[in-house]
CSV table of C-alpha atoms and ligand atoms in Angstrom, one decimal:
chain,number,residue,atom,x,y,z
A,63,MET,CA,8.2,18.6,-24.8
A,64,TYR,CA,6.6,21.2,-22.5
A,65,THR,CA,8.5,21.7,-19.3
A,66,GLN,CA,8.8,24.0,-16.4
A,67,SER,CA,11.0,23.6,-13.3
A,68,PHE,CA,9.5,22.6,-10.0
A,69,ASN,CA,11.6,22.8,-6.9
A,70,VAL,CA,10.8,20.3,-4.3
A,71,PRO,CA,11.4,22.0,-0.9
A,72,ASP,CA,14.2,20.8,1.3
A,73,SER,CA,13.8,17.2,2.3
A,74,PRO,CA,16.4,14.4,2.2
A,75,GLY,CA,15.0,13.5,-1.3
A,76,ALA,CA,15.1,17.1,-2.5
A,77,LYS,CA,15.4,17.4,-6.3
A,78,THR,CA,14.3,19.5,-9.2
A,79,VAL,CA,11.9,17.9,-11.5
A,80,ALA,CA,10.7,19.1,-14.8
A,81,LEU,CA,6.9,19.4,-14.9
A,82,ALA,CA,4.6,20.0,-17.9
A,83,PRO,CA,2.5,23.1,-17.3
A,84,SER,CA,-1.2,22.4,-16.9
A,85,SER,CA,-3.0,24.0,-19.8
A,86,GLU,CA,-6.4,23.5,-21.4
A,87,ASP,CA,-4.8,23.2,-24.9
A,88,PRO,CA,-7.1,20.7,-26.8
A,89,ALA,CA,-4.1,19.5,-28.8
A,90,LEU,CA,-2.3,18.5,-25.6
A,91,GLN,CA,-5.4,16.8,-24.3
A,92,ALA,CA,-5.8,14.9,-27.6
A,93,ALA,CA,-2.2,13.7,-27.5
A,94,PHE,CA,-2.7,12.6,-23.8
A,95,ASP,CA,-5.9,10.8,-24.7
A,96,ALA,CA,-4.3,9.1,-27.7
A,97,ARG,CA,-1.4,7.8,-25.5
A,98,ILE,CA,-3.8,6.4,-22.9
A,99,ASP,CA,-6.0,4.8,-25.6
A,100,ALA,CA,-2.9,3.2,-27.1
A,101,ASP,CA,-2.1,1.8,-23.6
A,102,GLY,CA,1.1,3.9,-23.6
A,103,ARG,CA,3.0,5.3,-20.6
A,104,ILE,CA,2.8,8.9,-19.3
A,105,GLU,CA,6.1,10.2,-17.9
A,106,PRO,CA,6.7,13.2,-15.5
A,107,GLN,CA,7.8,15.5,-18.3
A,108,ASP,CA,4.7,14.8,-20.4
A,109,TRP,CA,1.6,17.0,-20.3
A,110,MET,CA,-1.2,15.6,-18.3
A,111,PRO,CA,-4.6,16.9,-17.2
A,112,GLU,CA,-4.7,18.3,-13.7
A,113,ALA,CA,-7.2,15.8,-12.6
A,114,TYR,CA,-5.0,12.9,-13.7
A,115,ARG,CA,-2.1,14.4,-11.7
A,116,LYS,CA,-4.3,14.9,-8.6
A,117,THR,CA,-5.6,11.4,-8.7
A,118,LEU,CA,-2.2,9.9,-9.0
A,119,VAL,CA,-0.8,12.1,-6.1
A,120,ARG,CA,-3.9,11.0,-4.0
A,121,GLN,CA,-3.4,7.3,-4.7
A,122,ILE,CA,0.4,7.1,-4.6
A,123,SER,CA,0.7,9.1,-1.5
A,124,GLN,CA,-2.0,7.1,0.3
A,125,HIS,CA,-0.1,4.0,-0.8
A,126,ALA,CA,3.2,5.4,0.5
A,127,HIS,CA,1.6,6.3,3.8
A,128,SER,CA,0.1,2.7,4.1
A,129,GLU,CA,3.6,1.2,3.7
A,130,ILE,CA,5.1,3.4,6.3
A,131,VAL,CA,2.2,3.1,8.9
A,132,GLY,CA,2.1,-0.6,7.9
A,133,MET,CA,5.6,-1.0,9.5
A,134,LEU,CA,4.1,-0.4,12.9
A,135,PRO,CA,1.8,-3.4,13.7
A,136,GLU,CA,4.5,-5.9,12.8
A,137,GLY,CA,7.3,-3.7,14.1
A,138,ASN,CA,5.8,-4.3,17.5
A,139,TRP,CA,6.8,-7.9,17.3
A,140,ILE,CA,10.5,-7.5,16.4
A,141,SER,CA,11.7,-7.6,20.0
A,142,ARG,CA,9.4,-10.5,20.8
A,143,ALA,CA,9.9,-12.8,17.8
A,144,PRO,CA,10.2,-16.4,18.9
A,145,SER,CA,13.6,-17.2,17.4
A,146,LEU,CA,16.6,-15.4,15.9
A,147,LYS,CA,15.6,-16.6,12.4
A,148,ARG,CA,12.1,-15.2,12.8
A,149,LYS,CA,13.5,-12.0,14.1
A,150,ALA,CA,15.9,-11.6,11.2
A,151,ILE,CA,13.1,-12.3,8.7
A,152,LEU,CA,10.8,-9.8,10.4
A,153,ILE,CA,13.4,-7.1,10.5
A,154,ALA,CA,14.0,-7.5,6.8
A,155,LYS,CA,10.3,-7.5,6.0
A,156,VAL,CA,9.6,-4.3,8.0
A,157,GLN,CA,12.6,-2.6,6.4
A,158,ASP,CA,11.3,-3.6,3.0
A,159,GLU,CA,8.0,-1.9,3.8
A,160,GLY,CA,9.9,1.3,4.7
A,161,GLY,CA,11.7,1.0,1.3
A,162,HIS,CA,8.4,0.7,-0.5
A,163,GLY,CA,7.2,3.9,1.2
A,164,LEU,CA,10.3,5.6,-0.1
A,165,TYR,CA,10.0,4.5,-3.7
A,166,LEU,CA,6.3,5.6,-3.6
A,167,TYR,CA,7.0,9.0,-2.1
A,168,SER,CA,9.7,9.5,-4.8
A,169,ALA,CA,7.1,8.5,-7.5
A,170,ALA,CA,4.6,11.0,-6.1
A,171,GLU,CA,7.3,13.7,-6.0
A,172,THR,CA,7.7,13.4,-9.8
A,173,LEU,CA,4.1,14.8,-9.9
A,174,GLY,CA,5.2,18.1,-8.3
A,175,THR,CA,4.2,17.4,-4.7
A,176,SER,CA,6.9,17.4,-2.0
A,177,ARG,CA,7.6,14.8,0.6
A,178,ASP,CA,7.1,17.4,3.3
A,179,GLN,CA,3.6,18.2,2.0
A,180,MET,CA,2.7,14.5,1.9
A,181,LEU,CA,4.0,13.9,5.4
A,182,GLU,CA,2.2,16.9,6.7
A,183,GLY,CA,-1.0,15.4,5.3
A,184,LEU,CA,-0.4,12.1,7.1
A,185,HIS,CA,0.7,13.6,10.4
A,186,SER,CA,-2.2,16.0,10.6
A,187,GLY,CA,-4.6,13.2,10.1
A,188,ARG,CA,-5.9,14.6,6.8
A,189,ALA,CA,-4.4,11.9,4.5
A,190,LYS,CA,-5.7,8.4,4.3
A,191,TYR,CA,-3.8,5.2,4.6
A,192,SER,CA,-5.0,1.6,4.4
A,193,SER,CA,-7.6,0.7,7.0
A,194,ILE,CA,-6.0,-2.6,7.7
A,195,PHE,CA,-3.2,-1.0,9.8
A,196,ASN,CA,-5.5,0.3,12.4
A,197,TYR,CA,-6.0,-3.1,14.0
A,198,PRO,CA,-3.9,-4.6,16.8
A,199,THR,CA,-1.4,-7.4,16.5
A,200,LEU,CA,-2.3,-9.4,19.6
A,201,THR,CA,-0.2,-12.6,19.2
A,202,TRP,CA,2.8,-13.9,17.2
A,203,ALA,CA,0.3,-15.6,14.9
A,204,ASP,CA,-0.9,-12.2,13.8
A,205,VAL,CA,2.6,-11.6,12.2
A,206,GLY,CA,2.2,-14.7,10.1
A,207,VAL,CA,-1.4,-13.9,9.2
A,208,ILE,CA,-0.4,-10.3,8.1
A,209,GLY,CA,2.2,-11.9,5.8
A,210,TRP,CA,-0.2,-14.4,4.4
A,211,LEU,CA,-3.4,-12.4,4.1
A,212,VAL,CA,-2.5,-8.7,4.2
A,213,ASP,CA,0.6,-9.0,1.9
A,214,GLY,CA,-1.5,-11.5,-0.1
A,215,ALA,CA,-4.2,-8.9,-0.6
A,216,ALA,CA,-1.6,-6.2,-1.3
A,217,ILE,CA,-0.1,-8.3,-4.1
A,218,MET,CA,-3.4,-9.1,-5.6
A,219,ASN,CA,-4.1,-5.3,-5.7
A,220,GLN,CA,-0.6,-4.3,-6.8
A,221,VAL,CA,0.3,-6.7,-9.6
A,222,PRO,CA,-2.1,-4.9,-12.0
A,223,LEU,CA,-0.6,-1.5,-10.9
A,224,CYS,CA,2.7,-2.7,-12.5
A,225,ARG,CA,0.8,-1.8,-15.7
A,226,CYS,CA,-0.4,1.6,-14.5
A,227,SER,CA,-0.3,4.3,-17.2
A,228,TYR,CA,2.0,6.5,-15.1
A,229,GLY,CA,5.6,5.3,-15.6
A,230,PRO,CA,7.2,6.0,-12.2
A,231,TYR,CA,4.4,4.4,-10.3
A,232,ALA,CA,4.3,1.3,-12.6
A,233,ARG,CA,8.1,0.8,-12.3
A,234,ALA,CA,8.1,1.2,-8.5
A,235,MET,CA,5.4,-1.4,-8.3
A,236,VAL,CA,7.5,-4.1,-10.1
A,237,ARG,CA,10.0,-4.2,-7.3
A,238,VAL,CA,7.4,-3.8,-4.6
A,239,CYS,CA,5.5,-6.8,-5.9
A,240,LYS,CA,8.6,-9.0,-5.9
A,241,GLU,CA,9.3,-8.1,-2.3
A,242,GLU,CA,5.6,-8.5,-1.3
A,243,SER,CA,5.7,-12.0,-2.8
A,244,PHE,CA,8.5,-12.9,-0.4
A,245,HIS,CA,6.5,-11.4,2.5
A,246,GLN,CA,3.5,-13.4,1.7
A,247,ARG,CA,5.5,-16.7,1.6
A,248,GLN,CA,7.3,-16.0,4.8
A,249,GLY,CA,4.0,-15.4,6.6
A,250,TYR,CA,2.4,-18.5,5.2
A,251,GLU,CA,5.5,-20.6,6.0
A,252,ALA,CA,5.5,-19.3,9.6
A,253,LEU,CA,1.9,-20.3,10.0
A,254,LEU,CA,2.5,-23.8,8.4
A,255,VAL,CA,5.1,-24.3,11.1
A,256,MET,CA,2.7,-23.2,13.9
A,257,MET,CA,0.1,-25.5,12.5
A,258,THR,CA,2.4,-28.5,13.1
A,259,GLY,CA,2.8,-27.4,16.8
A,260,THR,CA,0.7,-27.7,19.9
A,261,ALA,CA,-3.1,-27.3,20.1
A,262,GLU,CA,-2.6,-23.9,21.7
A,263,GLN,CA,-0.4,-22.8,18.7
A,264,LYS,CA,-3.1,-24.0,16.2
A,265,ALA,CA,-5.8,-22.2,18.1
A,266,MET,CA,-3.7,-19.0,18.1
A,267,VAL,CA,-3.4,-19.2,14.2
A,268,GLN,CA,-7.2,-19.8,13.9
A,269,ASP,CA,-7.9,-16.9,16.2
A,270,ALA,CA,-5.7,-14.6,14.2
A,271,VAL,CA,-7.3,-15.7,10.9
A,272,ASN,CA,-10.8,-15.0,12.5
A,273,ARG,CA,-9.7,-11.5,13.4
A,274,TRP,CA,-8.0,-10.5,10.1
A,275,TRP,CA,-10.1,-12.2,7.4
A,276,TRP,CA,-12.9,-9.6,7.0
A,277,LYS,CA,-10.5,-6.7,7.4
A,278,CYS,CA,-8.4,-8.0,4.5
A,279,LEU,CA,-11.5,-8.3,2.3
A,280,ALA,CA,-12.3,-4.6,3.1
A,281,MET,CA,-8.7,-3.6,2.1
A,282,PHE,CA,-9.7,-3.7,-1.6
A,283,GLY,CA,-11.9,-0.7,-1.0
A,284,PRO,CA,-15.7,-0.1,-1.2
A,285,PRO,CA,-17.9,-2.1,-3.6
A,286,ASP,CA,-17.5,-0.9,-7.2
A,287,ALA,CA,-21.0,0.7,-7.1
A,288,ASP,CA,-19.9,2.9,-4.1
A,289,SER,CA,-16.4,3.6,-5.4
A,290,PRO,CA,-16.2,7.3,-6.5
A,291,ASN,CA,-12.7,7.0,-8.0
A,292,SER,CA,-12.8,3.7,-9.8
A,293,ALA,CA,-14.5,4.5,-13.1
A,294,GLN,CA,-12.2,7.4,-13.9
A,295,GLY,CA,-9.1,5.6,-12.5
A,296,MET,CA,-9.8,2.7,-14.9
A,297,ARG,CA,-10.4,5.0,-17.9
A,298,TRP,CA,-7.0,6.6,-17.3
A,299,GLY,CA,-5.3,3.2,-16.9
A,300,ILE,CA,-4.3,3.9,-13.3
A,301,LYS,CA,-6.4,1.1,-11.9
A,302,ARG,CA,-6.6,-1.9,-14.2
A,303,VAL,CA,-8.9,-4.2,-12.2
A,304,SER,CA,-11.9,-3.1,-10.1
A,305,ASN,CA,-12.2,-3.4,-6.3
A,306,ASP,CA,-14.8,-6.1,-6.4
A,307,GLU,CA,-13.0,-8.2,-9.1
A,308,LEU,CA,-9.7,-8.1,-7.1
A,309,ARG,CA,-11.6,-9.0,-3.9
A,310,GLN,CA,-13.1,-12.0,-5.7
A,311,LYS,CA,-9.7,-13.1,-7.0
A,312,PHE,CA,-8.3,-12.9,-3.5
A,313,VAL,CA,-11.1,-15.0,-2.1
A,314,ASP,CA,-10.7,-17.6,-4.8
A,315,ALA,CA,-6.9,-17.8,-4.4
A,316,THR,CA,-7.0,-17.9,-0.6
A,317,VAL,CA,-9.6,-20.7,0.0
A,318,PRO,CA,-7.3,-23.5,-1.2
A,319,GLN,CA,-4.4,-22.0,0.8
A,320,ALA,CA,-6.5,-22.1,3.9
A,321,LYS,CA,-7.3,-25.7,3.3
A,322,VAL,CA,-3.7,-26.7,3.0
A,323,LEU,CA,-2.9,-24.7,6.2
A,324,GLY,CA,-5.8,-26.4,8.0
A,325,VAL,CA,-7.7,-23.3,9.1
A,326,THR,CA,-11.3,-22.3,8.6
A,327,LEU,CA,-12.1,-19.0,7.0
A,328,PRO,CA,-14.7,-17.3,9.3
A,329,ASP,CA,-17.5,-17.0,6.9
A,330,PRO,CA,-20.5,-19.4,6.9
A,331,ASP,CA,-21.6,-18.1,3.5
A,332,LEU,CA,-18.3,-19.0,1.9
A,333,LYS,CA,-18.9,-21.6,-0.8
A,334,TRP,CA,-18.0,-22.5,-4.4
A,335,ASN,CA,-20.6,-21.3,-6.9
A,336,GLU,CA,-20.4,-23.6,-9.9
A,337,GLU,CA,-22.4,-21.3,-12.1
A,338,ARG,CA,-20.2,-18.3,-11.5
A,339,GLY,CA,-17.0,-20.2,-11.3
A,340,HIS,CA,-16.1,-18.3,-8.2
A,341,HIS,CA,-16.7,-18.5,-4.4
A,342,ASP,CA,-19.6,-16.8,-2.9
A,343,TYR,CA,-18.9,-15.0,0.3
A,344,GLY,CA,-20.8,-13.1,3.1
A,345,GLN,CA,-21.4,-9.4,3.8
A,346,ILE,CA,-18.5,-7.1,4.7
A,347,ASP,CA,-19.2,-4.7,7.5
A,348,TRP,CA,-18.8,-1.5,5.6
A,349,ASN,CA,-19.9,0.7,8.6
A,350,GLU,CA,-16.9,-0.6,10.4
A,351,PHE,CA,-14.7,0.0,7.4
A,352,TRP,CA,-15.7,3.7,7.1
A,353,GLU,CA,-15.4,4.2,10.8
A,354,THR,CA,-11.8,3.0,10.6
A,355,VAL,CA,-11.0,4.9,7.4
A,356,ASN,CA,-12.4,8.1,9.1
A,357,GLY,CA,-10.1,7.8,12.1
A,358,ASN,CA,-12.2,5.8,14.6
A,359,GLY,CA,-10.7,2.3,14.3
A,360,PRO,CA,-9.2,0.6,17.3
A,361,CYS,CA,-5.6,1.8,16.7
A,362,ASN,CA,-5.9,4.9,14.5
A,363,LYS,CA,-4.8,7.3,17.2
A,364,GLU,CA,-2.0,5.1,18.5
A,365,ARG,CA,-0.6,4.6,15.0
A,366,LEU,CA,-0.6,8.2,14.1
A,367,ALA,CA,0.9,9.2,17.4
A,368,THR,CA,3.7,6.6,17.0
A,369,ARG,CA,4.4,7.8,13.4
A,370,VAL,CA,4.6,11.5,14.4
A,371,LYS,CA,6.9,10.7,17.4
A,372,ALA,CA,9.2,8.6,15.1
A,373,HIS,CA,9.3,11.5,12.6
A,374,ASN,CA,10.1,14.1,15.2
A,375,GLU,CA,12.7,12.0,16.8
A,376,GLY,CA,14.3,11.4,13.4
A,377,GLN,CA,14.7,15.1,12.7
A,378,TRP,CA,18.4,15.0,13.7
A,379,VAL,CA,19.1,12.2,11.2
A,380,ARG,CA,17.5,14.3,8.4
A,381,ASP,CA,19.5,17.3,9.5
A,382,ALA,CA,22.7,15.3,9.6
A,383,ALA,CA,22.0,13.8,6.1
A,384,LEU,CA,21.4,17.3,4.7
A,385,ALA,CA,24.5,18.8,6.3
A,386,HIS,CA,26.6,15.9,5.0
A,387,ALA,CA,25.1,16.3,1.5
A,388,ALA,CA,25.8,20.1,1.6
A,389,LYS,CA,29.4,19.5,2.7
A,390,LYS,CA,30.0,16.9,0.0
A,391,GLN,CA,28.6,19.2,-2.7
A,392,ALA,CA,30.7,22.1,-1.4
A,393,ARG,CA,33.8,19.9,-1.5
A,394,SER,CA,33.1,18.7,-5.1
A,395,ILE,CA,32.5,22.3,-6.3
A,396,LYS,CA,35.9,23.3,-4.7
A,397,GLU,CA,37.7,20.4,-6.2
A,398,ALA,CA,36.2,21.1,-9.7
A,399,ALA,CA,37.2,24.8,-9.5
B,596,FAQ,N1,-8.3,2.0,3.5
B,596,FAQ,O1,-13.1,5.2,-4.9
B,596,FAQ,P1,-12.3,4.3,-4.1
B,596,FAQ,C1,0.2,-2.9,1.9
B,596,FAQ,C2,-10.7,5.2,0.3
B,596,FAQ,S1,-0.1,-1.5,1.0
B,596,FAQ,C3,-8.4,3.3,3.6
B,596,FAQ,O2,-12.5,2.8,-4.4
B,596,FAQ,P2,-9.6,4.2,-5.1
B,596,FAQ,C4,1.6,-3.4,2.0
B,596,FAQ,C5,-10.1,5.7,-1.0
B,596,FAQ,O3,-8.8,6.2,-0.7
B,596,FAQ,C6,-1.9,-1.3,1.2
B,596,FAQ,N2,-9.1,4.0,2.6
B,596,FAQ,O4,-10.7,4.7,-4.1
B,596,FAQ,C7,1.9,-3.8,3.3
B,596,FAQ,C8,-11.1,6.8,-1.3
B,596,FAQ,O5,-10.8,7.9,-0.5
B,596,FAQ,P3,-10.5,9.4,-1.1
B,596,FAQ,C9,-2.3,-0.1,0.5
B,596,FAQ,C10,-9.6,3.4,1.6
B,596,FAQ,O6,-8.4,5.0,-4.8
B,596,FAQ,C11,1.6,-5.1,3.8
B,596,FAQ,C12,-12.4,6.2,-0.8
B,596,FAQ,O7,-12.1,5.2,0.1
B,596,FAQ,N3,-2.4,-0.4,-0.9
B,596,FAQ,O8,-0.7,-3.5,2.4
B,596,FAQ,C13,-9.4,2.0,1.4
B,596,FAQ,O9,-10.1,4.2,-6.5
B,596,FAQ,C14,1.9,-5.5,5.1
B,596,FAQ,C15,-13.2,5.6,-2.0
B,596,FAQ,O10,-12.6,4.5,-2.5
B,596,FAQ,C16,-2.6,0.6,-1.8
B,596,FAQ,O11,-2.7,1.8,-1.4
B,596,FAQ,C17,-8.7,1.3,2.4
B,596,FAQ,N4,-8.6,-0.1,2.4
B,596,FAQ,O12,-9.3,2.7,-4.7
B,596,FAQ,C18,2.6,-3.0,4.2
B,596,FAQ,C19,-2.6,0.2,-3.2
B,596,FAQ,N5,-10.1,1.6,0.3
B,596,FAQ,O13,-9.0,9.4,-1.5
B,596,FAQ,C20,3.0,-3.4,5.5
B,596,FAQ,C21,-2.9,1.4,-4.1
B,596,FAQ,C22,-10.6,2.7,-0.3
B,596,FAQ,O14,-11.4,9.6,-2.3
B,596,FAQ,C23,2.6,-4.6,5.9
B,596,FAQ,N6,-4.2,1.9,-4.0
B,596,FAQ,N7,-10.3,3.8,0.5
B,596,FAQ,O15,-10.7,10.4,0.0
B,596,FAQ,C24,-5.3,1.4,-4.6
B,596,FAQ,O16,-5.2,0.5,-5.4
B,596,FAQ,C25,-6.6,2.2,-4.4
B,596,FAQ,O17,-6.3,3.5,-3.9
B,596,FAQ,C26,-7.6,1.5,-3.5
B,596,FAQ,C27,-8.8,2.4,-3.4
B,596,FAQ,C28,-8.0,0.1,-4.1
B,596,FAQ,C29,-7.0,1.2,-2.1
């Protein structure tokens, strides 16, 4: 095993990880290729090509940022949830998303990047996070629709990631997917209840579906033909299913759910294609998608400002946790001596 020490700078999750040095040794490359070809797992201490490492840091950190920023649109509704039961469920869900962010930052740290570096990327606006979280949550129905459609799309995308070739990411995704599955069901159930309510409540659900549907389809990323990272990501076993295939699976799975719920998906071109064995659907507005990804969506500035404020205001908690950990360590050294 080829290892070197990498010290992750001081953060609450500070640790020393053993990293394989990057080297152009053809024997190391051949061993890596053979492991990937055999569908094996790469672990932090294994040698890996620098481009594989960089791709993983990019994808995992973007994913972590998405979970953390994703707490904000629903978090807005915790104080306005319509009952104690809904409030308790929503608090648990938003807290889960925070937990997902933490597993993912930890997985990315095993690749030799620190949490501080990743957060600096997010807070400076350089790092990407999912486009979907830059839209407003206007009514309580949005909370249900986020669970049903946004978590539903996230699960569709993330279940194949449980088989990702990089061990720490794959293992984190197993737990994330279990929790996302609860999130999806609670959203769908909340909407089912609203759909048995007044005409106004039903209209609220339909309006939320109209506003979120197309944004959820765009969550899967650009069409395969315009996706610069897909081909290599799939060769390396990081991505297992392409953006377009996942989008299609999501449409096919969601159409019958919409029928049971009693809502119309806002796409006049949506229809079953017997020959393909799939639903056809209309054109996604990719200009709007890229505008949002590039910082110009309706809530980008607000989301980032809220995140930076929360981070700054949480500095005393991190300081206290570090001071406590240092005290505990000093005490155990003293006791051992
Ligand atoms: N938003 O070449 P590709 C959640 C970027 S978690 C923003 O296709 P790739 C849970 C992409 O990064 C949701 N940017 O890229 C939750 C790349 O930019 P770069 C997040 C996007 O990586 C629910 C460029 O476009 N999930 O929802 C988006 O092969 C409710 C070219 O794209 C994950 O992150 C987008 N939608 O495929 C939380 C899953 N799509 O880096 C709270 C893991 C693409 O070259 C509440 N990630 N871009 O500058 C993935 O599976 C992949 O990274 C994709 C993109 C599929 C997102």
